[in-house]
XYZ file of C-alpha atoms in Angstrom:
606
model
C 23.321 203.319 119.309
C 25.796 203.525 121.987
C 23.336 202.315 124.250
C 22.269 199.273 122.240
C 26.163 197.715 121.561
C 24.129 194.196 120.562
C 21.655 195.309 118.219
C 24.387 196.813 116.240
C 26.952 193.585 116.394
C 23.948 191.600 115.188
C 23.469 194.154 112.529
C 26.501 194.311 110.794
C 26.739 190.507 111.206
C 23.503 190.127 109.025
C 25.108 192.900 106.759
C 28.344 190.821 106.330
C 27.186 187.826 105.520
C 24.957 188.788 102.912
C 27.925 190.452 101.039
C 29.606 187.073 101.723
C 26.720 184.567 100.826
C 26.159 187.443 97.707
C 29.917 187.441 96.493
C 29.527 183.231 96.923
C 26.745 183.005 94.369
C 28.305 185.428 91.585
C 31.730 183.616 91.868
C 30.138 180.482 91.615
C 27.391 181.852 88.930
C 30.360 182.607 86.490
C 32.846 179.304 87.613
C 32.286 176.130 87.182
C 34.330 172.297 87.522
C 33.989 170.330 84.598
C 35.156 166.318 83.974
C 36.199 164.649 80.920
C 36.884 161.173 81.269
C 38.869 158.213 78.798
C 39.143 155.052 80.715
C 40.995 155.606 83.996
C 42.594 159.270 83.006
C 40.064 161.501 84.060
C 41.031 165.162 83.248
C 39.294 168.030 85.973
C 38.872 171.632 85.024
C 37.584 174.844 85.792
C 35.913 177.319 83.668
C 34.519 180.806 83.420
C 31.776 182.706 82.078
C 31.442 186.363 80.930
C 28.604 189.022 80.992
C 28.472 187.701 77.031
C 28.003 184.556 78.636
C 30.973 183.041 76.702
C 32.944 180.787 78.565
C 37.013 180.010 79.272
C 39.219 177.616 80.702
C 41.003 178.810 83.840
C 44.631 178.202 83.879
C 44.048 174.854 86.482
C 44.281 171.583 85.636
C 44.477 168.118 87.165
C 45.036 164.937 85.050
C 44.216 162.260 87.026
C 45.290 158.345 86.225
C 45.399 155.466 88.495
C 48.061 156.794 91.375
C 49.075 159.967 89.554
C 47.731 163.395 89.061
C 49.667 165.710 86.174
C 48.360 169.367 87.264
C 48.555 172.731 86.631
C 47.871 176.167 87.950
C 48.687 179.748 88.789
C 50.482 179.049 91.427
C 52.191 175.956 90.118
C 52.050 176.451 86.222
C 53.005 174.578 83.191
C 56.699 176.286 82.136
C 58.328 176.454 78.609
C 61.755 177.142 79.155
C 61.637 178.376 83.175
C 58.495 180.392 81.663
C 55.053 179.922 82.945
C 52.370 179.305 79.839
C 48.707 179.115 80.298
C 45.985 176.444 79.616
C 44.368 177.277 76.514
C 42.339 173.925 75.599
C 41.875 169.981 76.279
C 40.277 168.442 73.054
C 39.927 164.879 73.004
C 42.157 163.446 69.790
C 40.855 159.768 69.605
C 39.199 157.232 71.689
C 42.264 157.021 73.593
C 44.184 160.181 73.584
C 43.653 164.044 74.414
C 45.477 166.885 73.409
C 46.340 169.588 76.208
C 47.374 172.908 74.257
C 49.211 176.172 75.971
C 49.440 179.947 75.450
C 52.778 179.373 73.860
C 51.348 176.275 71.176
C 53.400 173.647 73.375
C 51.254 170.738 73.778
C 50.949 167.462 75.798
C 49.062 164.608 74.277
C 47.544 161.897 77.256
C 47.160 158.666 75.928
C 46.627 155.617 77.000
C 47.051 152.093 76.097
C 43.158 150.668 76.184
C 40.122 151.594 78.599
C 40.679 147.921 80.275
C 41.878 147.964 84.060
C 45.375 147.555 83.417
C 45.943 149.938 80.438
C 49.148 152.300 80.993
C 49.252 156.149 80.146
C 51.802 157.880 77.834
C 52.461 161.316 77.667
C 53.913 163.167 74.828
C 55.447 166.573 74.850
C 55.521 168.982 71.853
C 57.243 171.893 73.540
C 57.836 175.086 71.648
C 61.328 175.855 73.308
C 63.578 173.837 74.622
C 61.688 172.116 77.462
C 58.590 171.979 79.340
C 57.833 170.925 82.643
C 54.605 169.826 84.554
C 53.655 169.516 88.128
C 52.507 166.168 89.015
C 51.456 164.934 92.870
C 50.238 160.845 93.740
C 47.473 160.028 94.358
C 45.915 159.703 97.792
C 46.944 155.743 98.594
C 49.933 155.845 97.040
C 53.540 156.587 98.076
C 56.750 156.755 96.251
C 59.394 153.669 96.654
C 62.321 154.191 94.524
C 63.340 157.418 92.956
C 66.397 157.682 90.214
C 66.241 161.226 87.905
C 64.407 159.030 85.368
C 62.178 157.375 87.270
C 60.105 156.350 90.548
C 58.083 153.709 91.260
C 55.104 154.080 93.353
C 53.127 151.542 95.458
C 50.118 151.122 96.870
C 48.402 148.145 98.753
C 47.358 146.899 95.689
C 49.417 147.527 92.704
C 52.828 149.201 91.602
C 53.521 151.311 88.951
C 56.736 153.152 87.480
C 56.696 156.564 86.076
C 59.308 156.334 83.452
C 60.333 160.124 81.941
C 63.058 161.989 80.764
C 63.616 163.667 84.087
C 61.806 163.898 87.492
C 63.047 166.740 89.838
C 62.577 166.746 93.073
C 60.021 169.395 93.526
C 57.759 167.366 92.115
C 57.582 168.267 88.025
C 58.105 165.978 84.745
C 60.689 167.672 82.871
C 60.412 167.138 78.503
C 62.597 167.866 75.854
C 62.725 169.006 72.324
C 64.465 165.727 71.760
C 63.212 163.302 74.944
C 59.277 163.978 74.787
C 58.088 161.012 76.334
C 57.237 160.114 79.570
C 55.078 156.899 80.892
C 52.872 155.427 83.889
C 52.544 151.846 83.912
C 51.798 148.574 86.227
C 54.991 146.272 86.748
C 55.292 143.048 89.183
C 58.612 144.227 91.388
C 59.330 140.684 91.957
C 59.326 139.730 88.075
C 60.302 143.444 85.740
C 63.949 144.545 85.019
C 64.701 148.257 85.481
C 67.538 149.343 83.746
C 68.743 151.297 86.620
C 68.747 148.528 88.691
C 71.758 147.213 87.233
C 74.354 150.158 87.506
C 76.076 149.312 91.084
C 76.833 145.717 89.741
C 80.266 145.203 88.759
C 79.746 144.195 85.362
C 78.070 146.891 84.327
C 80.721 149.463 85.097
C 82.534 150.553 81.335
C 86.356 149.904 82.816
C 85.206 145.743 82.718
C 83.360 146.682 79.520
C 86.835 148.487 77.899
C 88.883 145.303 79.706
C 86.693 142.903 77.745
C 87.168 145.059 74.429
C 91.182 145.294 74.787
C 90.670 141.019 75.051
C 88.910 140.582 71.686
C 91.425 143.100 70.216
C 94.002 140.623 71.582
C 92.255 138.028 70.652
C 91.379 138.925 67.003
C 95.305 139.055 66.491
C 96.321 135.585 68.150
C 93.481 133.856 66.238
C 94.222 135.023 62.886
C 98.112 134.412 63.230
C 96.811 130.611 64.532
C 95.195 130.567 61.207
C 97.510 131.854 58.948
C 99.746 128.727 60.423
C 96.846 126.437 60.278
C 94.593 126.769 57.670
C 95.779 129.799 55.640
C 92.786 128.702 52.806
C 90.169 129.091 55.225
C 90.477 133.035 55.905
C 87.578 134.741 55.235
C 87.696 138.791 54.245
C 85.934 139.822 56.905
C 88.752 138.015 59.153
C 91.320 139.780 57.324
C 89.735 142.912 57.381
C 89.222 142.922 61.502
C 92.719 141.623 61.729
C 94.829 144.565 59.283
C 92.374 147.583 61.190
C 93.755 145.715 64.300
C 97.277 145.884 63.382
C 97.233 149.168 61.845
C 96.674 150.304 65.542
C 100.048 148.965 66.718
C 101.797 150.776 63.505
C 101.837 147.633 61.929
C 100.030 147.780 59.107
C 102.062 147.012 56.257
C 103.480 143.728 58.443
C 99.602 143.145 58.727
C 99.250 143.638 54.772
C 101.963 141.051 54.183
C 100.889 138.157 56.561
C 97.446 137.723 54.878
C 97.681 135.036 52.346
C 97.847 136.145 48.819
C 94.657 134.050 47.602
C 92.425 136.529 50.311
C 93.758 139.900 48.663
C 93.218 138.850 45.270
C 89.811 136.799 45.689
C 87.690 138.066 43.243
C 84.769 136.922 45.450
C 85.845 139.771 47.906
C 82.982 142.619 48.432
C 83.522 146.123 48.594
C 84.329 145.730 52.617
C 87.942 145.013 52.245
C 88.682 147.720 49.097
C 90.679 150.520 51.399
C 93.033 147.681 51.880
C 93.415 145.088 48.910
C 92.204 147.699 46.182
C 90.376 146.206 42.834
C 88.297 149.198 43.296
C 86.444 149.254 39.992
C 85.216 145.400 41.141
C 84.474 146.347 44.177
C 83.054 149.744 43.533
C 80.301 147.391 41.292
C 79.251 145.516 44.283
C 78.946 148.571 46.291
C 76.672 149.796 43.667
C 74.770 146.770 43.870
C 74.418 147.075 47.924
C 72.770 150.608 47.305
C 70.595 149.128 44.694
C 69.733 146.590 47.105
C 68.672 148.498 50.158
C 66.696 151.299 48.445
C 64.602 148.604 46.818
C 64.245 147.170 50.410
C 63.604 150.398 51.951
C 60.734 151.457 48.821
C 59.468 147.907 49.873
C 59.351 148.622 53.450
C 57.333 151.371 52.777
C 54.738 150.388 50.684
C 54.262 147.862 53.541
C 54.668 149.088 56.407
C 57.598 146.753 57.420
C 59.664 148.109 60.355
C 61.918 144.646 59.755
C 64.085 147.042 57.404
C 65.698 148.400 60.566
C 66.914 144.957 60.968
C 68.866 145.575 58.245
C 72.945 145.403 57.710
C 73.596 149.283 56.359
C 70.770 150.605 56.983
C 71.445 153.039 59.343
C 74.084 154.657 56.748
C 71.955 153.967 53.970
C 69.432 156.703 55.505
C 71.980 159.013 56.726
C 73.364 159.263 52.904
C 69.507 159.634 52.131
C 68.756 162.336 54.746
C 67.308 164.603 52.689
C 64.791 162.646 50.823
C 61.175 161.747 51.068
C 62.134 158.243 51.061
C 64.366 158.541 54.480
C 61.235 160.221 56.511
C 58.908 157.431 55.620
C 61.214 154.664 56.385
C 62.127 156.601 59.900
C 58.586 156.851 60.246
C 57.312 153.100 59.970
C 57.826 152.064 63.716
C 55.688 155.123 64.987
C 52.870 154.707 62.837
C 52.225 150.928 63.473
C 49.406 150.780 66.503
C 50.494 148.524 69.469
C 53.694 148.242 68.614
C 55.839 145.798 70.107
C 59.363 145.085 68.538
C 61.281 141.787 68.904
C 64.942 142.065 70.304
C 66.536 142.085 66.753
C 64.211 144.852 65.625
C 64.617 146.814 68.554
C 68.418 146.718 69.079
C 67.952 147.707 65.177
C 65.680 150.759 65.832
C 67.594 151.793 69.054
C 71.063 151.439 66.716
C 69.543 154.089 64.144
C 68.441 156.021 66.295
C 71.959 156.383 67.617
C 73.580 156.765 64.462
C 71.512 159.526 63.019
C 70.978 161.547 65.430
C 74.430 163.333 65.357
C 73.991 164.477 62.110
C 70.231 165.105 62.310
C 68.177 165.396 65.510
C 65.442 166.129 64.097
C 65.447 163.380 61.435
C 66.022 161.038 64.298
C 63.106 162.533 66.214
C 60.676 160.535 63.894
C 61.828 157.338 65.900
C 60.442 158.790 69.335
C 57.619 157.876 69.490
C 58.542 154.063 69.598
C 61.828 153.816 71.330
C 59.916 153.763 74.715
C 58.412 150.163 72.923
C 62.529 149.219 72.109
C 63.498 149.974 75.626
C 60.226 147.453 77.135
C 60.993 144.761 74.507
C 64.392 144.404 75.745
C 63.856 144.892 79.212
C 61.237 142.337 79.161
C 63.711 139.582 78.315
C 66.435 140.679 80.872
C 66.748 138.983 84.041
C 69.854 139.380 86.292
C 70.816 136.528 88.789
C 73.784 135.947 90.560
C 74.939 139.456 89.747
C 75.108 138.583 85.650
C 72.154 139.457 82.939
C 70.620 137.379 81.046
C 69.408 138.311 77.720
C 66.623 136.092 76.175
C 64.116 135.914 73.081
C 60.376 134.726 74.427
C 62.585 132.491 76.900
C 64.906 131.030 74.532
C 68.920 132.122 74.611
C 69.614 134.638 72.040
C 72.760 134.021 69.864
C 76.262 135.513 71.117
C 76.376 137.721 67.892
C 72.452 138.709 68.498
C 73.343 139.979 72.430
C 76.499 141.457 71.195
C 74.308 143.602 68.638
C 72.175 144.235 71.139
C 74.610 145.108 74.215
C 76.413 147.603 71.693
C 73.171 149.180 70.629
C 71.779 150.105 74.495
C 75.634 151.455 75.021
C 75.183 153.721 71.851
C 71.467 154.393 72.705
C 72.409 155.138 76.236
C 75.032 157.727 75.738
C 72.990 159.549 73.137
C 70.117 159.633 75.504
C 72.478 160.549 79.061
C 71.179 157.824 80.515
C 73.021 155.365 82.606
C 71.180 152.689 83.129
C 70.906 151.948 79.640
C 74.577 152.271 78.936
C 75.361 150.261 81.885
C 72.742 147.387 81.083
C 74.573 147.295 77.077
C 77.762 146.716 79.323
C 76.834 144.016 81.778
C 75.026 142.139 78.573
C 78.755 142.208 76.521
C 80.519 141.399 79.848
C 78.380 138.129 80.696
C 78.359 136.661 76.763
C 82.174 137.149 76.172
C 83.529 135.742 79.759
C 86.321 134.492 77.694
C 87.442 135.502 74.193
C 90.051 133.525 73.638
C 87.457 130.605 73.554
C 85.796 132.728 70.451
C 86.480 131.205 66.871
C 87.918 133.727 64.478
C 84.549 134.539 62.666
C 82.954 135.195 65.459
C 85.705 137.417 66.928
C 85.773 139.238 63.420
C 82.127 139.594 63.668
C 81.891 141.357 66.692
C 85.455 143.418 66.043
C 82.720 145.934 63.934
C 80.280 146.280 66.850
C 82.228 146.795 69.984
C 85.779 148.572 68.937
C 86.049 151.966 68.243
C 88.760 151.799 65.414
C 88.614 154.339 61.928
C 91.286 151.883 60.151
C 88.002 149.314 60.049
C 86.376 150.704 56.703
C 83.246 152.806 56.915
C 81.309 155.246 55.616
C 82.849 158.548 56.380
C 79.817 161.887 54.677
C 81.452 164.748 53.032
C 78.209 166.741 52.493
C 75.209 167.121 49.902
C 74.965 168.761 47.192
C 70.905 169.141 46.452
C 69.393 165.677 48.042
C 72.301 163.921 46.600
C 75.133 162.626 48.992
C 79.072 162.915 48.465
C 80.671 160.172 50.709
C 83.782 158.407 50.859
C 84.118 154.520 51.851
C 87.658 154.446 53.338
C 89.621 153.288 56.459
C 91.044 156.959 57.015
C 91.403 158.829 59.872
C 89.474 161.424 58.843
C 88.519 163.438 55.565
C 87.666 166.752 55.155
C 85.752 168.374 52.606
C 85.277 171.956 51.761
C 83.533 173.952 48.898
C 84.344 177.463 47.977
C 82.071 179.920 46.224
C 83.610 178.708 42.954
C 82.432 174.833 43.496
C 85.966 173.701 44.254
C 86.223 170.793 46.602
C 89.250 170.818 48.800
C 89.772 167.119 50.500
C 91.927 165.931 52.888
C 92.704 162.338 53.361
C 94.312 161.560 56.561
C 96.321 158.385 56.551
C 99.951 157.261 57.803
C 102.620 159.384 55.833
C 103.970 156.668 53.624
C 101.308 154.333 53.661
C 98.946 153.056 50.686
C 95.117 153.322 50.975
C 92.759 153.430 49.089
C 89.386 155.470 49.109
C 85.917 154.891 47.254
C 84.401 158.712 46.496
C 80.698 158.252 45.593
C 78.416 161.294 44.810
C 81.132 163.865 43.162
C 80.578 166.116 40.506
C 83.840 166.312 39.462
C 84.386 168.629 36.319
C 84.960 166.859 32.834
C 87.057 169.500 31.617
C 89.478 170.385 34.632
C 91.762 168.096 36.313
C 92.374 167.420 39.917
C 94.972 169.276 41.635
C 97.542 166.724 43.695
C 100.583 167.901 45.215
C 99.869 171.265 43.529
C 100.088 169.335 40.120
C 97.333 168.738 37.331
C 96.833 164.885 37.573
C 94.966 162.868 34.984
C 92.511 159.690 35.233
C 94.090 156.143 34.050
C 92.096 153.531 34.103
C 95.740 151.143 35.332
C 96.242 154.079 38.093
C 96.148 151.525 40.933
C 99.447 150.012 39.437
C 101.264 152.960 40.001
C 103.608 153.279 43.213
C 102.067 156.352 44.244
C 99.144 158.404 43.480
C 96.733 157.519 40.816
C 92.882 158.175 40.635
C 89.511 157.203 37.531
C 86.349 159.097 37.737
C 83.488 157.139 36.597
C 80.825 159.791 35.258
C 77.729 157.711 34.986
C 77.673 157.030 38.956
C 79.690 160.114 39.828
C 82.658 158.146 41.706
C 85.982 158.962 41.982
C 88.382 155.957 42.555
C 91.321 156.996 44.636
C 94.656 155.026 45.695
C 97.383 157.253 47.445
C 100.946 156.789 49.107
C 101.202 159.362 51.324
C 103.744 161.620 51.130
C 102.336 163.394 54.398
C 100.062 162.100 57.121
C 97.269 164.699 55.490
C 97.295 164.777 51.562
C 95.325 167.591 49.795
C 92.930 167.052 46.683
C 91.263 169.921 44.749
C 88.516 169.349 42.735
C 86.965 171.356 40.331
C 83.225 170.686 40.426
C 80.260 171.147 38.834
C 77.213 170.700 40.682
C 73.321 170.614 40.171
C 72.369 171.836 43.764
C 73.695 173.912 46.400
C 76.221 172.358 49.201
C 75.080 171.700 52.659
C 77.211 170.132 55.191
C 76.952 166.989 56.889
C 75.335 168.418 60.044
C 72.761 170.443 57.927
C 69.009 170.042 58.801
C 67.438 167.747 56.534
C 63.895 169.771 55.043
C 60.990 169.132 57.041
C 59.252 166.428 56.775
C 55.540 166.724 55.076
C 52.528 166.352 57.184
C 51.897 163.095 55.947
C 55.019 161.255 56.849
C 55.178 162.243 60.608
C 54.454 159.072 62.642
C 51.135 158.931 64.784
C 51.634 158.367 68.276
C 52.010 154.529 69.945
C 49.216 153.457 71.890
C 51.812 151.134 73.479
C 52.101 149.971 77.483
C 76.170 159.433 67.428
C 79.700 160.619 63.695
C 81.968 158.756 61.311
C 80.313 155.626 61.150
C 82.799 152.032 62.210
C 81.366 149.431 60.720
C 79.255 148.138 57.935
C 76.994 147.001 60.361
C 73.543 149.307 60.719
């Protein structure tokens, strides 16, 4: 051999590469690519078979659509929580959508918005933990723009697109959340499309103009209604009254407030339950808040039956569902947007929706979670009729002006929507739209000023809703312009409140939802106190419990800024807190997806 040094190099060449050419066909006897394909999303995957011939997915993955590829691997996996999962399946769920399932039972759901040319893919995540994340890369062609953590838009010769999600890193991944699970790839025309984001350098977006312009309409609300007192006392409405005492009481002038509002607005008998903390009459007024309830469970059984989202339009609905949190009938109202096809909200509906949203979630996440799947639809509708020029937004319905109140509603809602969601584009558009309607508000008439008071100023003296707890399904609630009220239940059933008012000041309180024992009385500055049905005559403490709708009817003068009720109860169903977990919702009220391309409550408003 030593004397033939070529024959044996050509040798073990031939031997090589038949172990190499050999080792080539088993590999690629056992492993295959497959392609499934919906429209433009074209998912690519590779497979396995066994001596059993039986075959599995490999953990790789590439999603492909338009100028995006979502992927996956085992060198760049899917993670859960910083943990890498594996690919388990991809089942197509509909004409539209497929399913994408993991080791750990976290799933994302492709879908997209038709098969035409310019349909637009959503993604939702269900992750197990916390969050998931997914690799994604663009496509060859493309190349990223503009990047914000949210977003980036991506270009080609030919098209742009935005990939909206609840957070891009910058190695390259789509980062979901148990409570943000959607992210989007769509087509937009730069020169014509508002983006949020592209709002927050502009000075009237920033919140110190946005606080400026709320400190002039609490200004403002003052001047007018002393203008009007002079004026035209007759014409004072209650809800002018009402913004102008909450007003005052900041200043520590309530009882000067109290005085200066004409005697023929206290004692209206036409007054609603909205001004009872103040002017009292609370078995009147504790009628027509009976009658409110009535009204918007009827609307919101209506709504159901069909399939109207135009309940979230609503004034009170927003509390009307937290006080119904744990009831069949709050899940299928919360589920109505998300389980209409297509959907596409007007401004009014979505400012409603996005307002909800807002407003439950602090008490319920999860409860709120049934919205998800059409606030991505809220945020296009009102970005589609937002235009800035000259450094000032423009807020519009199909072209036409919306009404001051209507962008006010709306402004306040994408401030709310935008803090619960950390995002500051949002919260800085809801600004800039409140800063360009109300340039001036001294040029505001009083009902408008006492319209908006509700939506835009943070103030507990403005009566609201304030939830103590339930007790089984059923709420216990107070409507009240206090501070704050606390409510805690022993082992024994006894309710401890505490009312937290100015010491020396009267208020009163609605209590709605208490089982209140027949045969013990209330404690009250450690003394036995008993119902009269005259108690808001008294010059001090007084209270009547009205069995058949389980309301208490309080008035106190405090004798310190915190006074201390005990209430012997006798309840049908176990206490949970506020912040409890309403039960899970059955199967058949969680919302399908779209195929479309925070606590005490203020106001009366939504």
């Amino acid at each position: 051999m030593r004397k033939h040094p070529v024959r044996k190099l050509l040798g073990l060449t031939v031997l090589y590469a038949v172990l190499i050419v050999g080792i080539f066909i088993v590999q690629f006897k056992s492993e295959s690519v497959i392609s499934k394909n919906i429209g433009a999303l074209r998912f690519t995957l590779a497979q396995t078979e066994n001596e059993n011939k039986e075959t599995s997915l490999r953990n790789q993955m590439q999603a492909s659509f338009r100028g995006i590829s979502f992927l996956c691997s085992d060198s760049d996996p899917v993670t859960v929580d910083g943990n890498p999962v594996q690919l388990v399946s991809v089942e197509q769920s509909g004409d539209l959508s497929s399913i994408v399932t993991f080791s750990d039972s976290s799933t994302l759901t492709f879908t997209l918005s038709d098969k035409s040319n310019e349909s637009s893919l959503s993604v939702n995540a269900n992750p197990s933990g916390k969050k998931i994340s997914i690799p994604y890369k663009l496509n060859s062609g493309f190349a990223q723009k503009e990047t914000t953590e949210t977003k980036i838009l991506v270009a080609s010769k030919r098209a742009n697109f935005a990939l909206n999600a609840p957070k891009i890193t910058e190695d390259n991944r789509v980062v979901f959340t148990s409570r943000e699970r959607n992210a989007s790839f769509i087509s937009y025309d730069p020169t014509k499309r508002f983006e949020f984001d592209s709002i927050i350098t502009l000075p009237l977006a920033d919140a110190k103009t946005f606080d400026s312009t709320v400190k002039q309409i609490k200004t403002a609300v003052i001047r007018s209604f002393n203008s009007k007192v002079q004026n035209a006392p007759d014409s004072i409405s209650e809800a002018e009254a009402v913004a102008y005492i909450a007003e005052m009481y900041t200043s520590n002038r309530y009882n000067e407030a109290l005085d200066t509002v004409p005697d023929s607005i206290k004692k209206n008998s036409n007054n609603t339950y909205l001004s009872a903390p103040f002017f009292g009459k609370l078995q009147n007024k504790d009628k027509r808040l009976e009658m409110h309830l009535q009204q918007l469970k009827s609307m919101a059984e209506s709504s159901v039956t069909s399939k109207n989202a135009d309940i979230f339009t609503v004034s009170g609905i927003a509390n009307f569902l937290i006080l119904n949190k744990r009831t069949d009938l709050a899940r299928k109202v919360l589920s109505i947007p998300g389980s209409i096809e297509k959907f596409k909200p007007s401004i009014s509906l979505a400012t409603g929706i996005m307002e909800v949203y807002s407003k439950i979630y602090p008490y319920d996440p999860q409860l709120a979670g049934l919205l998800e799947n059409c606030l991505a639809a809220c945020e296009d509708a009102v970005a589609e009729e937002c235009s800035v020029e000259n450094q000032r937004i423009k807020l519009t319905e199909n072209g036409a002006p919306l009404n001051l109140v209507q962008q006010i509603k709306t402004g306040a809602a994408l401030i709310a929507y935008g803090n619960t969601r950390g995002r500051i584009g949002l919260t800085g558009t809801g600004n800039m739209i409140v800063n360009c309607a109300i340039s001036n508000p001294d040029s505001l008439d009083l009902k408008t000023l006492a319209e908006i008071y509700p939506l835009l100023v943070k103030n507990t003296a403005y009566p609201h809703v304030v939830i103590l707890g339930y007790y089984g399904q059923n709420p216990v609630w107070a409507w009240t312009s206090a501070k704050n009220i606390s409510y805690k239940v022993d082992e024994q059933n006894t309710a401890t409140m505490g009312v937290e008012f100015p010491q020396s000041l009267i208020h009163h309180v609605i209590i709605k939802g208490l089982p209140k024992s027949r045969s013990k009385k209330p404690i009250i500055w450690g003394l036995e106190y008993s119902q009269a049905p005259n108690f808001e005559t008294y010059n001090t403490m007084g209270y009547y419990y009205l069995p058949e709708t389980k309301t208490m009817l309080f008035k106190s003068r405090h004798k310190s800024s915190t006074e201390t009720v005990k209430i012997y109860c006798t309840p049908s169903g176990s206490f949970f807190t506020p912040d409890t977990p309403a039960p899970a919702a059955p199967a058949k009220t969680v919302a399908k997806p779209v195929e479309v391309k925070k606590p005490a409550e203020n106001s009366t408003e939504n």
